[in-house]
Amino acid sequence: MSAPEEDTFAEEGGEMEEMDDGGSDEDEGVEMEDEGEEEKKVYVPGLEPLQPGEELEMDRSAYRMYHECQTGAPCLSFDVIKDGDGEKREQYPLSMLLCAGTQAETAMANRLVVMRMYNLHGTELDNEEEESSDEESDEEDEDADKKPQMELAMMPHYGGINRVRVTLRGNQSLAAVWSEKGQVEIFDLQPQLEAVHSSVAMAAFLKQQKEATALFSFSGHMTEGFAIDWSPVVPGRLVSGDCNKNIHVWEPQEGGASWKIDQRPFSSHTKSVEDLQWSPTEATVFASCSVDRSIRIWDIRAPPNSMLSANEAHTSDVNVISWNRSEPFLLSGGDDGLLKVWDLRQFKSGKPVANFKQHSAPITSVEWNPVDSSVFAASGADDVVSQWDLSVESCDVGARAEGMKDLPPQLLFLHQGQSEIKEVHWHPQLTGTMISTALSGFNVFRTISV
């Protein structure tokens, strides 16, 4: 993948990189402008194609914050690393830590990446700057001060990384990695975290560049996979699922460097397991979804079969699920482009309590907002990230612009501008902030809707 020079991560570097805080031409909060006319209107993807001479233009007023950056090789998956800077942060500039895995053209070229993004300012600062630009001599200095920055520590990893999930276990930041070589590996991210916070540590890290050494690895799946999740209730407990339909539960052992894995898999699915989610409240319960169109609920005390299932949850592959942190709701997305909300108290009925068809291609990622239990986000192969609020009812919606009257009232926002979006996450410590990864790189943004 070719990336603009100013935004590309150095292949081996850990030096400070500048991120782009400008919008691409196709980003949402978008307006549509006809050639030769001043009239602008809101463009809704999927409703009508762009006409000759029409182009999409980003409406920065629809964002409280927007930044983008690109990697030398795209990342299929990433996760947020929680930091010690506090919860519910909204004051700019913001900072964040991410862990991502690349999908490079050759197995040898892949990296497990830890990123520290900082000096992330809101879009309103740009507007203020335009309004009060009397002191032209100071403008360049001010612009430099507001440039978003990034430090990254890249560790060589043999084989493309299918999925990355991070957890905190005591003082350890651990990354679970599903790779195309058919192994699930656990990495201690401490050296990389130290490197992105200290130039001295970064220099030492770069001198020792060598292939990542796993704290622990498991080859028992015998094939590659994508599904993996850390328990939010029991530190270090993990579940992994593969393309052969098998699921294994990992139990952490004393000492923090080994896991016991039952060789007998959980095996009610008939096709590839695509995603896994632990219950946020029950230590022994997790959910899975599969290419076999089903969603299943399991209890690790009662192997090897699931205890509940919705056998025809979607009309085709069920790609992703997310378990609400405070309500008994499960969110799912499938190849059919549908988003479904399941009330686990009525799960046996096999019928969702809500069903949304806004995306025009398979759903690639879904996630409930970690703070607001009625809000969720989704991404699709139609290159759109959507934000939703289940608490909104039809009577809550005021007058809508022409062409948008048929949209679901629960739909808050449609974000565009990336190609082949693979995964989206809310940042659990930055209010309303989202990160998405795609073939074209990362977007970091907060909309006016959340």
Coordinates of C-alpha atoms in Angstrom, one line a residue:
M1 CA 0.0 0.0 0.0
S2 CA 1.4 3.4 -0.9
A3 CA 0.9 6.1 1.7
P4 CA 1.4 9.8 1.7
E5 CA 5.0 10.6 2.7
E6 CA 4.2 12.8 5.6
D7 CA 2.0 10.2 7.3
T8 CA 3.8 6.9 6.7
F9 CA 5.2 5.0 9.6
A10 CA 8.9 4.4 9.3
E11 CA 9.4 0.7 8.5
E12 CA 11.8 0.2 11.5
G13 CA 11.5 3.5 13.2
G14 CA 10.4 4.5 16.6
E15 CA 10.9 8.2 15.9
M16 CA 8.2 10.8 16.3
E17 CA 5.8 10.8 13.3
E18 CA 3.4 13.5 12.4
M19 CA -0.2 12.6 11.8
D20 CA -2.6 14.3 9.4
D21 CA -5.3 16.4 11.0
G22 CA -6.8 17.4 7.6
G23 CA -9.9 15.7 6.1
S24 CA -9.8 13.7 2.9
D25 CA -12.3 14.6 0.2
E26 CA -14.6 11.7 1.0
D27 CA -15.1 12.1 4.7
E28 CA -18.5 12.3 6.3
G29 CA -20.2 14.9 7.9
V30 CA -20.0 15.3 4.1
E31 CA -21.7 17.8 1.9
M32 CA -22.3 17.5 -1.8
E33 CA -21.5 20.4 -4.2
D34 CA -22.5 20.7 -7.8
E35 CA -20.1 22.2 -10.3
G36 CA -21.0 25.8 -10.9
E37 CA -23.5 26.0 -8.1
E38 CA -23.2 27.2 -4.5
E39 CA -25.9 24.9 -3.2
K40 CA -24.7 22.2 -0.9
K41 CA -26.7 19.2 0.4
V42 CA -26.0 16.3 2.7
Y43 CA -25.0 13.1 1.0
V44 CA -26.3 9.9 2.4
P45 CA -24.3 6.8 1.2
G46 CA -26.4 4.1 -0.4
L47 CA -29.4 6.3 -1.2
E48 CA -28.1 7.8 -4.5
P49 CA -24.9 7.6 -6.5
L50 CA -22.7 10.6 -7.1
Q51 CA -23.5 12.3 -10.4
P52 CA -20.8 13.4 -13.0
G53 CA -19.3 16.6 -11.7
E54 CA -20.3 16.1 -8.1
E55 CA -17.7 15.5 -5.4
L56 CA -17.8 14.9 -1.7
E57 CA -16.4 17.5 0.6
M58 CA -15.8 17.0 4.3
D59 CA -17.9 19.1 6.7
R60 CA -15.5 19.7 9.6
S61 CA -18.3 21.2 11.6
A62 CA -19.7 17.7 12.0
Y63 CA -16.6 16.6 14.0
R64 CA -15.3 17.7 17.4
M65 CA -12.0 16.0 16.5
Y66 CA -10.6 14.4 13.3
H67 CA -7.2 13.0 12.6
E68 CA -5.8 10.3 10.2
C69 CA -2.6 8.4 9.9
Q70 CA -1.3 5.6 7.6
T71 CA 0.9 2.6 8.1
G72 CA 3.5 1.1 5.7
A73 CA 1.3 -2.0 5.7
P74 CA -2.4 -2.0 6.6
C75 CA -3.6 -3.3 9.9
L76 CA -6.6 -5.7 9.9
S77 CA -7.0 -5.4 13.7
F78 CA -6.0 -3.2 16.6
D79 CA -7.0 -2.6 20.3
V80 CA -6.8 0.3 22.7
I81 CA -4.3 0.0 25.6
K82 CA -5.7 1.7 28.7
D83 CA -3.4 4.3 30.2
G84 CA -3.1 5.9 33.6
D85 CA -4.2 9.4 32.5
G86 CA -7.8 9.1 33.8
E87 CA -11.3 8.3 32.7
K88 CA -13.9 10.4 30.7
R89 CA -11.3 12.7 29.2
E90 CA -12.6 15.4 26.9
Q91 CA -10.2 18.3 27.2
Y92 CA -7.9 18.8 24.2
P93 CA -5.2 18.0 23.4
L94 CA -5.9 14.2 24.0
S95 CA -3.5 11.3 23.9
M96 CA -4.0 7.5 23.4
L97 CA -2.1 4.2 23.2
L98 CA -3.0 1.6 20.6
C99 CA -1.6 -1.9 19.7
A100 CA -2.0 -3.1 16.1
G101 CA -0.9 -5.9 13.9
T102 CA 0.0 -5.6 10.2
Q103 CA -0.9 -7.6 7.1
A104 CA 2.1 -7.0 4.9
E105 CA 2.8 -8.5 1.5
T106 CA 5.4 -10.9 2.8
A107 CA 5.3 -12.8 6.1
M108 CA 8.7 -11.4 7.1
A109 CA 7.6 -7.8 6.7
N110 CA 4.9 -7.9 9.4
R111 CA 5.0 -5.9 12.7
L112 CA 3.3 -5.9 16.1
V113 CA 3.0 -2.2 16.6
V114 CA 2.5 -0.1 19.7
M115 CA 1.4 3.5 19.0
R116 CA 1.3 6.5 21.2
M117 CA -0.7 9.3 19.6
Y118 CA -0.7 12.7 21.4
N119 CA -1.3 16.4 20.9
L120 CA -4.6 15.5 19.4
H121 CA -6.5 18.8 19.1
G122 CA -10.2 19.3 18.3
T123 CA -11.4 20.7 15.0
E124 CA -12.9 23.8 16.7
L125 CA -9.3 25.1 17.2
D126 CA -9.0 25.3 13.4
N127 CA -12.1 27.4 13.2
E128 CA -10.9 29.7 15.9
E129 CA -7.6 30.1 14.1
E130 CA -9.4 31.1 10.9
E131 CA -11.5 33.7 12.7
S132 CA -8.7 35.3 14.6
S133 CA -5.7 35.3 12.3
D134 CA -4.5 38.8 12.9
E135 CA -1.0 37.9 14.0
E136 CA 0.3 36.3 10.9
S137 CA 3.8 36.0 12.1
D138 CA 2.7 33.7 15.0
E139 CA 0.5 31.4 12.9
E140 CA 3.2 29.0 11.7
D141 CA 4.4 28.5 15.3
E142 CA 0.8 27.9 16.5
D143 CA 0.2 25.4 13.7
A144 CA 3.4 23.5 14.7
D145 CA 2.2 23.4 18.3
K146 CA -1.1 21.9 17.3
K147 CA 0.3 19.3 15.0
P148 CA -0.8 15.8 16.1
Q149 CA 2.2 13.6 16.9
M150 CA 2.9 9.9 17.1
E151 CA 5.6 7.6 18.6
L152 CA 5.6 4.0 17.5
A153 CA 7.5 0.9 18.6
M154 CA 7.4 -1.8 15.9
M155 CA 8.4 -5.4 16.7
P156 CA 9.0 -7.8 13.8
H157 CA 6.4 -10.6 13.7
Y158 CA 6.6 -13.5 11.3
G159 CA 3.2 -13.9 9.6
G160 CA 0.3 -11.5 9.1
I161 CA -1.7 -10.7 12.2
N162 CA -5.4 -11.5 11.9
R163 CA -6.6 -10.1 15.2
V164 CA -5.1 -8.3 18.3
R165 CA -6.8 -8.0 21.7
V166 CA -5.1 -6.3 24.7
T167 CA -5.7 -6.7 28.5
L168 CA -4.2 -5.5 31.7
R169 CA -3.2 -8.2 34.1
G170 CA -1.7 -6.7 37.2
N171 CA 1.0 -4.4 35.9
Q172 CA 1.3 -6.3 32.6
S173 CA -0.2 -5.1 29.3
L174 CA -0.7 -8.3 27.4
A175 CA -1.6 -8.7 23.7
A176 CA -3.2 -11.8 22.4
V177 CA -2.4 -12.3 18.7
W178 CA -4.1 -14.6 16.2
S179 CA -1.8 -14.9 13.2
E180 CA -2.0 -16.5 9.8
K181 CA 0.6 -19.1 10.8
G182 CA -2.1 -20.8 12.8
Q183 CA -0.9 -19.8 16.3
V184 CA -2.3 -17.8 19.1
E185 CA 0.5 -15.9 20.9
I186 CA 0.6 -13.8 24.0
F187 CA 3.1 -10.8 24.1
D188 CA 4.1 -8.6 27.0
L189 CA 4.0 -5.1 25.6
Q190 CA 6.1 -3.5 28.3
P191 CA 9.3 -2.9 26.3
Q192 CA 7.3 -1.2 23.5
L193 CA 5.3 0.9 26.0
E194 CA 8.4 2.1 27.6
A195 CA 9.9 2.9 24.2
V196 CA 7.0 5.2 23.1
H197 CA 7.2 7.2 26.3
S198 CA 11.0 7.7 26.5
S199 CA 13.6 8.6 23.9
V200 CA 16.3 6.7 25.9
A201 CA 14.1 3.6 26.0
M202 CA 13.3 4.0 22.3
A203 CA 17.0 4.1 21.4
A204 CA 17.6 0.9 23.4
F205 CA 14.6 -0.8 21.9
L206 CA 15.7 0.0 18.3
K207 CA 19.2 -1.4 19.0
Q208 CA 17.7 -4.7 20.1
Q209 CA 15.4 -5.1 17.0
K210 CA 14.6 -8.8 16.6
E211 CA 11.6 -10.9 16.0
A212 CA 9.0 -10.7 18.7
T213 CA 9.3 -13.4 21.3
A214 CA 6.0 -14.6 22.6
L215 CA 5.5 -15.0 26.4
F216 CA 3.3 -18.0 25.5
S217 CA 2.0 -19.6 22.3
F218 CA -0.6 -22.2 21.4
S219 CA -0.6 -24.3 18.2
G220 CA -3.5 -26.6 19.2
H221 CA -6.0 -25.0 16.8
M222 CA -4.1 -26.6 13.9
T223 CA -5.3 -23.9 11.6
E224 CA -5.6 -20.1 11.5
G225 CA -8.5 -18.1 13.0
F226 CA -9.8 -14.7 13.9
A227 CA -11.9 -15.0 17.0
I228 CA -10.3 -14.1 20.4
D229 CA -11.3 -12.3 23.6
W230 CA -10.0 -11.6 27.0
S231 CA -12.3 -11.9 30.0
P232 CA -13.2 -8.6 31.6
V233 CA -14.0 -10.4 34.9
V234 CA -11.1 -12.9 35.4
P235 CA -7.8 -11.3 34.6
G236 CA -5.8 -13.3 32.1
R237 CA -8.6 -15.7 31.1
L238 CA -8.8 -16.0 27.3
V239 CA -11.0 -17.7 24.7
S240 CA -9.9 -18.3 21.1
G241 CA -11.8 -19.8 18.1
D242 CA -10.6 -21.0 14.7
C243 CA -11.7 -21.5 11.1
N244 CA -12.2 -25.2 11.8
K245 CA -15.1 -24.4 14.2
N246 CA -13.3 -25.2 17.4
I247 CA -13.1 -23.0 20.5
H248 CA -10.5 -23.2 23.3
V249 CA -10.6 -21.6 26.8
W250 CA -7.3 -20.5 28.3
E251 CA -6.8 -20.4 32.1
P252 CA -4.0 -18.3 33.5
Q253 CA -1.5 -20.0 35.8
E254 CA 0.5 -18.6 38.7
G255 CA 3.5 -16.5 37.7
G256 CA 1.7 -14.7 34.8
A257 CA 3.7 -16.4 32.0
S258 CA 1.7 -19.5 31.2
W259 CA -1.8 -20.7 30.5
K260 CA -3.6 -24.1 30.8
I261 CA -5.7 -24.9 27.7
D262 CA -8.2 -27.7 27.7
Q263 CA -7.4 -29.8 24.6
R264 CA -11.0 -30.8 24.2
P265 CA -12.6 -27.9 22.3
F266 CA -16.1 -26.4 22.6
S267 CA -17.5 -27.6 19.4
S268 CA -21.2 -26.9 18.7
H269 CA -20.5 -24.8 15.6
T270 CA -20.4 -26.5 12.2
K271 CA -18.3 -23.9 10.4
S272 CA -15.6 -21.2 11.1
V273 CA -15.9 -19.3 14.4
E274 CA -15.7 -15.6 13.5
D275 CA -15.9 -13.7 16.8
L276 CA -16.1 -14.3 20.5
Q277 CA -17.2 -12.1 23.5
W278 CA -17.0 -12.8 27.2
S279 CA -20.0 -11.8 29.4
P280 CA -19.0 -8.5 31.2
T281 CA -20.7 -9.8 34.4
E282 CA -20.6 -13.6 34.4
A283 CA -17.1 -15.1 34.7
T284 CA -17.8 -18.4 33.0
V285 CA -20.1 -17.3 30.2
F286 CA -19.1 -16.3 26.6
A287 CA -20.8 -15.8 23.2
S288 CA -19.7 -16.8 19.8
C289 CA -20.8 -16.3 16.2
S290 CA -20.1 -18.3 13.1
V291 CA -20.2 -18.8 9.3
D292 CA -22.9 -21.4 10.1
R293 CA -25.2 -18.4 10.7
S294 CA -25.6 -19.0 14.4
I295 CA -24.9 -17.1 17.6
R296 CA -24.3 -19.3 20.6
I297 CA -24.0 -18.8 24.4
W298 CA -21.6 -21.0 26.3
D299 CA -20.8 -21.8 30.0
I300 CA -17.2 -23.1 30.5
R301 CA -18.5 -25.2 33.4
A302 CA -20.5 -27.3 31.0
P303 CA -18.4 -28.3 28.0
P304 CA -18.4 -29.1 25.1
N305 CA -21.7 -27.9 23.9
S306 CA -23.4 -24.4 24.0
M307 CA -26.3 -23.9 26.3
L308 CA -28.2 -21.4 24.2
S309 CA -28.3 -20.7 20.4
A310 CA -30.0 -18.7 17.7
N311 CA -29.4 -21.0 14.8
E312 CA -30.5 -18.7 12.0
A313 CA -29.4 -15.4 13.5
H314 CA -28.5 -14.0 10.1
T315 CA -29.3 -15.2 6.6
S316 CA -25.5 -15.7 5.9
D317 CA -22.2 -15.6 7.8
V318 CA -22.3 -13.9 11.2
N319 CA -19.1 -11.9 11.3
V320 CA -19.0 -9.9 14.5
I321 CA -20.7 -9.6 17.9
S322 CA -20.4 -7.2 20.9
W323 CA -21.8 -7.8 24.4
N324 CA -23.3 -4.7 26.1
R325 CA -21.4 -3.8 29.3
S326 CA -24.4 -2.8 31.4
E327 CA -27.5 -4.3 29.7
P328 CA -28.4 -7.9 28.7
F329 CA -28.0 -7.1 25.0
L330 CA -25.8 -8.7 22.3
L331 CA -25.2 -6.9 19.0
S332 CA -24.4 -8.8 15.8
G333 CA -23.4 -8.0 12.3
G334 CA -23.4 -10.3 9.3
D335 CA -22.5 -10.7 5.6
D336 CA -26.2 -9.8 4.9
G337 CA -25.3 -6.2 5.9
L338 CA -27.8 -6.4 8.8
L339 CA -27.2 -5.1 12.4
K340 CA -29.2 -7.0 15.0
V341 CA -29.8 -6.4 18.7
W342 CA -30.5 -9.5 20.9
D343 CA -32.1 -9.4 24.3
L344 CA -30.4 -12.3 26.1
R345 CA -33.5 -12.7 28.3
Q346 CA -35.5 -13.6 25.1
F347 CA -32.6 -15.3 23.3
K348 CA -34.4 -18.7 23.1
S349 CA -37.0 -17.1 20.8
G350 CA -34.4 -16.7 18.1
K351 CA -35.8 -13.2 17.3
P352 CA -33.8 -10.0 17.7
V353 CA -35.4 -7.0 19.4
A354 CA -34.0 -4.6 16.8
N355 CA -33.0 -5.0 13.2
F356 CA -31.2 -2.3 11.1
K357 CA -30.4 -2.4 7.4
Q358 CA -28.4 0.7 6.6
H359 CA -25.1 -0.8 5.3
S360 CA -25.1 -2.0 1.7
A361 CA -22.3 -4.6 2.2
P362 CA -21.1 -7.1 4.9
I363 CA -20.6 -5.8 8.4
T364 CA -17.0 -5.9 9.5
S365 CA -17.1 -4.6 13.1
V366 CA -19.6 -3.7 15.8
E367 CA -19.1 -2.3 19.3
W368 CA -21.3 -0.9 22.1
N369 CA -20.2 2.4 23.5
P370 CA -18.4 1.6 26.8
V371 CA -20.2 4.4 28.8
D372 CA -23.6 4.9 27.1
S373 CA -25.4 1.6 27.0
S374 CA -27.8 2.6 24.2
V375 CA -25.2 3.8 21.8
F376 CA -23.2 1.6 19.4
A377 CA -21.1 1.8 16.2
A378 CA -20.6 -0.4 13.2
S379 CA -18.4 -0.6 10.1
G380 CA -19.1 -2.2 6.8
A381 CA -17.4 -3.3 3.6
D382 CA -19.3 -0.3 2.0
D383 CA -16.6 1.9 3.5
V384 CA -18.9 3.5 6.1
V385 CA -18.8 3.7 9.9
S386 CA -22.3 4.2 11.4
Q387 CA -23.2 5.5 14.9
W388 CA -26.5 4.6 16.5
D389 CA -28.6 5.3 19.6
L390 CA -31.3 2.9 20.5
S391 CA -32.9 5.4 23.0
V392 CA -34.0 7.6 20.1
E393 CA -37.6 7.1 19.1
S394 CA -39.5 8.4 16.0
C395 CA -41.2 11.1 18.0
D396 CA -37.8 12.4 19.2
V397 CA -36.7 13.3 15.7
G398 CA -37.5 16.8 14.4
A399 CA -37.9 17.8 10.8
R400 CA -35.5 16.1 8.5
A401 CA -34.0 17.2 5.2
E402 CA -35.4 15.9 2.0
G403 CA -33.9 12.5 1.2
M404 CA -33.3 11.6 4.8
K405 CA -36.9 11.0 6.0
D406 CA -36.6 7.3 5.4
L407 CA -33.5 6.8 7.6
P408 CA -34.0 5.1 10.9
P409 CA -34.4 7.6 13.7
Q410 CA -31.8 5.7 15.7
L411 CA -29.1 6.5 13.1
L412 CA -26.9 9.3 14.4
F413 CA -24.0 9.6 12.0
L414 CA -22.3 8.1 8.9
H415 CA -18.6 8.5 8.6
Q416 CA -16.8 8.0 5.3
G417 CA -13.4 8.5 3.7
Q418 CA -11.6 5.2 4.3
S419 CA -11.4 2.2 2.0
E420 CA -12.0 -1.4 3.2
I421 CA -12.7 -0.6 6.9
K422 CA -11.9 -3.7 9.0
E423 CA -12.4 -2.7 12.6
V424 CA -13.7 0.1 14.8
H425 CA -13.4 0.7 18.5
W426 CA -14.6 3.3 21.0
H427 CA -11.8 4.6 23.3
P428 CA -12.9 3.6 26.8
Q429 CA -11.2 6.6 28.4
L430 CA -11.9 9.4 25.8
T431 CA -15.5 10.4 25.8
G432 CA -17.1 9.8 22.4
T433 CA -13.8 9.1 20.6
M434 CA -13.6 6.4 18.0
I435 CA -10.7 4.8 16.1
S436 CA -11.1 2.9 12.9
T437 CA -8.6 0.9 10.8
A438 CA -8.8 0.3 7.1
L439 CA -6.7 -0.6 4.1
S440 CA -6.1 3.2 3.8
G441 CA -5.0 3.6 7.4
F442 CA -6.4 4.8 10.7
N443 CA -9.0 7.5 11.5
V444 CA -9.3 9.0 15.0
F445 CA -12.4 11.1 15.4
R446 CA -15.2 12.3 17.6
T447 CA -18.5 13.4 15.9
I448 CA -20.9 16.0 17.2
S449 CA -23.5 13.2 17.7
V450 CA -21.8 11.4 20.6

